Structure formats: C-alpha cells, structure tokens
Amino acid sequence: MSSIEITENSSAEELESLAVAVHTLIGIPTTIRSKNKNGIRMERGEIVDRNYTGPILEKVIKQDKSRREVPQEGVYKGRPVIVTPLHASDGTLVAVLGVVDLVAALDILSLFSSYPGIIDEVEEAKKRVEENY
C-alpha cells in the first residue's frame, strides 16, 4: 500500500506531491514547508524554489494558527496571503501550507460599487472570516 507521510521534518522533496496537487487544483502561487525544514514555492505550474520559507509561514509555525495577512517582506511582500497549519492525527503541527489570497487582492468595493447591498454582504462576510483567523 502506498501513502504520503508528512512529518515535522519532511523535506521539500517529500512535500512536493502535495504542493503540486494543491497548486494544480487552484492554480495560484502555493507554498508549503514542514515545521523544521524549508519547503517549496510554486508559481505558474512550476516549482520555483525548493528551499522556501516566508515570514507568514514562519509566523504560523510559531502561533499554530491560520493567518490572512499581507507580508511586509519576502517574495510576496505587499500581496495578501493565507497560510494554515497542517497537523498530525495527535494534533502536533507538522507543516504549513500557504497560497496567495486572490479574493483579498481584488478591490471588491470598486467591483461592486454600483451594488450597495452586495458591498454590505461582502463586508459582513469579511468580518466573519477575520474573526475566525
């Protein structure tokens, strides 16, 4: 029986199949690293870095909590990202996975400026999401 195992010491090579799967599904910049080793950064269908970490990935490792944030440094400086921890069955943090947040990158208010009811709904949804992260 074949399986994919992710541990807190998984290498970039061991995380590659998951990175490729996520990136293929969503088609946006994707990053993953294990707790103790740097990982992979993918863009435009290609692995562009096999020794990657970023400031928000590091923050999520330390806090063990999902974050939506705009990094002030690094490759994605100024671009909204979403990063979430991956846990083992016992709850131990083993890795973190991140993507560029395209929804936050859109200026929703200008897109829907002629639809005031939608703006209110979007703002309410945004507040609920921020409260959960």
Coordinates of N, CA and C in Angstrom, one line a residue:
M1 N 0.8 -1.2 0.0 CA 0.0 0.0 0.0 C 0.9 1.2 0.0
S2 N 0.6 2.2 -0.9 CA 1.3 3.4 -0.9 C 0.7 4.5 -0.1
S3 N 1.5 5.4 0.4 CA 0.9 6.5 1.2 C 1.8 7.7 1.1
I4 N 1.3 8.9 1.5 CA 2.1 10.1 1.7 C 2.1 10.4 3.1
E5 N 3.4 10.5 3.6 CA 3.5 10.8 5.0 C 4.2 12.2 5.2
I6 N 3.6 13.0 6.0 CA 4.2 14.4 6.3 C 4.6 14.4 7.8
T7 N 5.8 14.7 8.0 CA 6.3 14.9 9.4 C 6.8 16.3 9.6
E8 N 7.1 16.6 10.8 CA 7.7 17.9 11.1 C 9.1 18.1 10.5
N9 N 9.7 17.0 10.0 CA 11.0 17.0 9.4 C 10.9 16.7 7.9
S10 N 9.8 16.7 7.3 CA 9.7 16.4 5.9 C 10.5 17.4 5.1
S11 N 11.1 16.9 4.1 CA 11.9 17.7 3.2 C 11.1 18.3 2.0
A12 N 11.6 19.2 1.3 CA 10.9 19.7 0.1 C 10.5 18.6 -0.8
E13 N 11.4 17.6 -1.0 CA 11.1 16.5 -1.9 C 9.9 15.7 -1.4
E14 N 9.8 15.5 -0.1 CA 8.7 14.8 0.5 C 7.4 15.5 0.4
L15 N 7.4 16.9 0.4 CA 6.2 17.7 0.3 C 5.8 18.0 -1.1
E16 N 6.6 17.7 -2.1 CA 6.4 18.1 -3.5 C 5.1 17.6 -4.0
S17 N 4.7 16.3 -3.8 CA 3.4 15.9 -4.4 C 2.2 16.6 -3.9
L18 N 2.2 17.0 -2.6 CA 1.1 17.8 -2.0 C 1.1 19.2 -2.6
A19 N 2.3 19.8 -2.7 CA 2.4 21.1 -3.3 C 1.9 21.1 -4.7
V20 N 2.3 20.2 -5.5 CA 1.9 20.1 -6.9 C 0.4 19.9 -7.0
A21 N -0.2 19.0 -6.1 CA -1.6 18.8 -6.2 C -2.4 20.0 -5.8
V22 N -2.0 20.7 -4.8 CA -2.8 21.9 -4.4 C -2.6 23.0 -5.5
H23 N -1.4 23.2 -5.9 CA -1.2 24.2 -7.0 C -1.9 23.9 -8.3
T24 N -2.0 22.6 -8.6 CA -2.7 22.2 -9.8 C -4.2 22.5 -9.7
L25 N -4.7 22.2 -8.5 CA -6.2 22.4 -8.2 C -6.6 23.9 -8.3
I26 N -5.8 24.7 -7.6 CA -6.2 26.1 -7.5 C -5.5 27.1 -8.5
G27 N -4.4 26.7 -9.0 CA -3.7 27.5 -10.0 C -3.1 28.8 -9.6
I28 N -2.9 29.0 -8.3 CA -2.3 30.2 -7.8 C -1.1 29.9 -7.0
P29 N -0.2 30.9 -6.8 CA 1.0 30.7 -6.1 C 0.8 29.9 -4.8
T30 N 1.6 28.8 -4.6 CA 1.4 27.9 -3.5 C 2.7 27.7 -2.8
T31 N 2.7 27.7 -1.5 CA 3.9 27.4 -0.7 C 3.6 26.3 0.4
I32 N 4.6 25.5 0.7 CA 4.5 24.6 1.8 C 5.9 24.3 2.4
R33 N 5.9 24.1 3.7 CA 7.2 23.7 4.3 C 6.8 22.9 5.6
S34 N 7.7 22.1 6.0 CA 7.5 21.4 7.2 C 7.9 22.3 8.4
K35 N 7.6 21.8 9.6 CA 7.9 22.6 10.8 C 9.4 22.9 10.9
N36 N 10.2 21.9 10.6 CA 11.7 22.0 10.8 C 12.5 22.2 9.6
K37 N 11.9 22.1 8.4 CA 12.7 22.3 7.1 C 12.0 23.1 6.1
N38 N 12.8 23.9 5.4 CA 12.2 24.7 4.3 C 11.6 23.8 3.3
G39 N 10.7 24.4 2.5 CA 9.9 23.6 1.5 C 9.9 24.2 0.1
I40 N 8.7 24.2 -0.5 CA 8.5 24.5 -1.9 C 7.7 25.8 -2.1
R41 N 8.0 26.5 -3.2 CA 7.2 27.6 -3.7 C 6.9 27.3 -5.1
M42 N 5.6 27.3 -5.5 CA 5.2 27.1 -6.9 C 4.5 28.2 -7.4
E43 N 4.8 28.5 -8.7 CA 4.1 29.6 -9.4 C 4.0 29.1 -10.9
R44 N 2.8 29.4 -11.5 CA 2.6 29.2 -12.9 C 3.0 27.7 -13.3
G45 N 2.6 26.8 -12.5 CA 2.8 25.4 -12.8 C 4.2 24.9 -12.6
E46 N 5.1 25.7 -12.0 CA 6.5 25.3 -11.9 C 6.9 25.5 -10.4
I47 N 7.8 24.6 -10.0 CA 8.5 24.8 -8.7 C 9.6 25.8 -8.9
V48 N 9.5 26.9 -8.3 CA 10.5 28.0 -8.4 C 11.5 28.1 -7.3
D49 N 11.2 27.3 -6.2 CA 12.1 27.4 -5.1 C 11.9 26.1 -4.3
R50 N 13.0 25.3 -4.0 CA 12.9 24.1 -3.2 C 13.6 24.3 -1.8
N51 N 13.8 25.5 -1.5 CA 14.3 25.8 -0.1 C 13.6 27.0 0.4
Y52 N 12.3 27.0 0.3 CA 11.5 28.2 0.6 C 10.9 28.3 2.0
T53 N 11.0 29.5 2.6 CA 10.2 29.8 3.7 C 9.8 31.3 3.5
G54 N 8.8 31.7 4.3 CA 8.4 33.1 4.2 C 8.0 33.6 5.6
P55 N 7.8 34.9 5.7 CA 7.5 35.4 7.1 C 6.2 35.0 7.6
I56 N 5.2 34.8 6.8 CA 3.9 34.4 7.3 C 3.9 32.9 7.6
L57 N 4.6 32.1 6.8 CA 4.8 30.7 7.1 C 5.4 30.5 8.4
E58 N 6.5 31.3 8.7 CA 7.2 31.3 10.0 C 6.3 31.7 11.1
K59 N 5.5 32.7 10.9 CA 4.5 33.1 11.9 C 3.5 32.0 12.3
V60 N 3.0 31.4 11.3 CA 2.0 30.3 11.5 C 2.7 29.1 12.3
I61 N 3.9 28.8 11.9 CA 4.6 27.8 12.7 C 4.7 28.1 14.2
K62 N 5.0 29.4 14.4 CA 5.2 29.8 15.8 C 3.8 29.9 16.6
Q63 N 2.8 30.3 15.9 CA 1.5 30.6 16.5 C 0.5 29.4 16.4
D64 N 0.8 28.5 15.5 CA -0.1 27.3 15.2 C -1.5 27.8 15.0
K65 N -1.7 28.8 14.1 CA -3.0 29.4 13.9 C -3.0 29.9 12.4
S66 N -4.1 29.7 11.7 CA -4.2 30.2 10.4 C -4.2 31.7 10.4
R67 N -3.6 32.2 9.3 CA -3.5 33.7 9.2 C -3.8 34.1 7.8
R68 N -4.5 35.3 7.7 CA -4.6 36.0 6.4 C -3.9 37.3 6.6
E69 N -2.9 37.6 5.8 CA -2.0 38.7 6.1 C -1.3 39.2 4.9
V70 N -0.9 40.4 4.9 CA -0.1 41.0 3.8 C 1.4 41.1 4.3
P71 N 2.3 40.2 3.8 CA 3.7 40.3 4.3 C 4.3 41.7 4.0
Q72 N 5.1 42.1 4.9 CA 5.9 43.3 4.8 C 7.3 43.1 4.2
E73 N 7.6 41.8 4.0 CA 8.9 41.5 3.4 C 8.8 40.1 2.7
G74 N 9.8 39.8 2.0 CA 9.8 38.5 1.3 C 9.3 38.5 -0.1
V75 N 9.2 37.4 -0.7 CA 8.8 37.2 -2.1 C 7.4 37.8 -2.3
Y76 N 6.5 37.6 -1.4 CA 5.1 38.1 -1.5 C 4.8 39.4 -0.8
K77 N 5.8 40.2 -0.6 CA 5.7 41.5 0.1 C 4.6 42.3 -0.6
G78 N 3.6 42.7 0.2 CA 2.5 43.6 -0.3 C 1.4 42.8 -1.0
R79 N 1.5 41.5 -1.0 CA 0.4 40.7 -1.6 C -0.3 39.9 -0.5
P80 N -1.6 39.9 -0.4 CA -2.3 39.1 0.6 C -2.1 37.6 0.5
V81 N -1.8 37.0 1.6 CA -1.6 35.5 1.6 C -2.5 34.9 2.7
I82 N -2.8 33.6 2.5 CA -3.5 32.8 3.5 C -2.5 31.6 3.8
V83 N -2.2 31.4 5.1 CA -1.4 30.3 5.5 C -2.1 29.6 6.6
T84 N -2.0 28.2 6.5 CA -2.7 27.4 7.6 C -1.8 26.3 8.0
P85 N -1.9 25.9 9.3 CA -1.1 24.8 9.7 C -1.7 23.4 9.3
L86 N -0.8 22.4 9.2 CA -1.2 21.1 8.9 C -0.8 20.3 10.2
H87 N -1.7 19.5 10.7 CA -1.5 18.8 11.9 C -1.5 17.2 11.7
A88 N -0.7 16.5 12.5 CA -0.8 15.1 12.6 C -2.0 14.7 13.3
S89 N -2.3 13.4 13.3 CA -3.6 12.9 14.0 C -3.6 13.2 15.5
D90 N -2.4 13.4 16.1 CA -2.3 13.7 17.5 C -2.4 15.2 17.8
G91 N -2.6 16.0 16.7 CA -2.7 17.4 16.9 C -1.4 18.2 16.8
T92 N -0.3 17.5 16.6 CA 1.0 18.1 16.5 C 1.1 18.9 15.2
L93 N 1.6 20.1 15.2 CA 1.9 20.8 13.9 C 3.0 20.2 13.2
V94 N 2.8 19.8 11.9 CA 3.9 19.2 11.2 C 4.3 20.0 10.0
A95 N 3.4 20.9 9.5 CA 3.8 21.6 8.3 C 2.8 22.8 8.2
V96 N 3.1 23.7 7.3 CA 2.3 24.9 7.0 C 2.1 25.0 5.5
L97 N 0.9 25.4 5.0 CA 0.6 25.5 3.6 C 0.0 26.9 3.4
G98 N 0.5 27.5 2.3 CA 0.1 28.9 2.1 C -0.2 29.1 0.6
V99 N -1.1 30.1 0.3 CA -1.4 30.5 -1.0 C -1.6 32.0 -1.0
V100 N -1.4 32.6 -2.2 CA -1.7 34.0 -2.4 C -3.3 34.1 -2.4
D101 N -3.8 35.1 -1.6 CA -5.2 35.3 -1.4 C -5.7 36.2 -2.5
L102 N -6.2 35.6 -3.6 CA -6.7 36.4 -4.8 C -7.9 37.2 -4.4
V103 N -8.8 36.6 -3.6 CA -10.0 37.3 -3.2 C -9.7 38.7 -2.5
A104 N -8.7 38.6 -1.6 CA -8.4 39.8 -0.9 C -7.6 40.8 -1.8
A105 N -7.0 40.3 -2.8 CA -6.2 41.1 -3.8 C -7.2 41.9 -4.7
L106 N -8.4 41.4 -4.8 CA -9.3 42.2 -5.6 C -9.9 43.4 -4.8
D107 N -10.1 44.4 -5.5 CA -10.7 45.6 -4.8 C -12.2 45.4 -5.0
I108 N -12.8 44.6 -4.1 CA -14.2 44.3 -4.2 C -15.1 45.5 -4.1
L109 N -14.7 46.4 -3.3 CA -15.6 47.6 -3.2 C -15.7 48.3 -4.6
S110 N -14.6 48.4 -5.3 CA -14.8 49.1 -6.6 C -15.5 48.2 -7.6
L111 N -15.3 46.9 -7.5 CA -16.0 46.0 -8.4 C -17.5 46.0 -8.2
F112 N -18.0 46.2 -7.0 CA -19.4 46.2 -6.7 C -20.0 47.5 -6.3
S113 N -19.3 48.6 -6.6 CA -19.7 49.9 -6.2 C -21.1 50.3 -6.6
S114 N -21.6 49.7 -7.7 CA -22.9 50.1 -8.1 C -24.0 49.1 -7.5
Y115 N -23.5 48.2 -6.6 CA -24.4 47.3 -5.9 C -24.3 47.4 -4.4
P116 N -24.8 48.4 -3.8 CA -24.6 48.7 -2.4 C -25.0 47.5 -1.5
G117 N -26.0 46.7 -1.8 CA -26.4 45.6 -1.0 C -25.3 44.5 -1.0
I118 N -24.6 44.3 -2.1 CA -23.6 43.3 -2.2 C -22.4 43.8 -1.3
I119 N -22.1 45.1 -1.4 CA -21.0 45.6 -0.6 C -21.2 45.3 0.9
D120 N -22.4 45.5 1.4 CA -22.7 45.2 2.8 C -22.5 43.7 3.1
E121 N -23.0 42.8 2.2 CA -22.8 41.4 2.4 C -21.3 41.0 2.4
V122 N -20.6 41.6 1.5 CA -19.1 41.2 1.4 C -18.4 41.7 2.7
E123 N -18.7 42.9 3.1 CA -18.1 43.4 4.3 C -18.4 42.5 5.6
E124 N -19.7 42.1 5.7 CA -20.1 41.2 6.8 C -19.3 39.9 6.7
A125 N -19.3 39.3 5.5 CA -18.6 38.1 5.3 C -17.1 38.2 5.7
K126 N -16.5 39.3 5.2 CA -15.1 39.6 5.5 C -14.8 39.7 7.0
K127 N -15.7 40.3 7.8 CA -15.6 40.4 9.2 C -15.6 39.1 9.9
R128 N -16.6 38.2 9.4 CA -16.7 36.9 10.0 C -15.4 36.1 9.7
V129 N -14.9 36.2 8.5 CA -13.7 35.4 8.2 C -12.5 35.9 9.0
E130 N -12.4 37.3 9.2 CA -11.3 37.8 10.0 C -11.4 37.4 11.5
E131 N -12.6 37.3 12.0 CA -12.8 36.9 13.4 C -12.4 35.4 13.6
N132 N -12.4 34.6 12.5 CA -12.0 33.2 12.6 C -10.6 33.0 12.4
Y133 N -9.9 34.0 12.0 CA -8.4 33.9 11.7 C -7.7 34.8 12.6

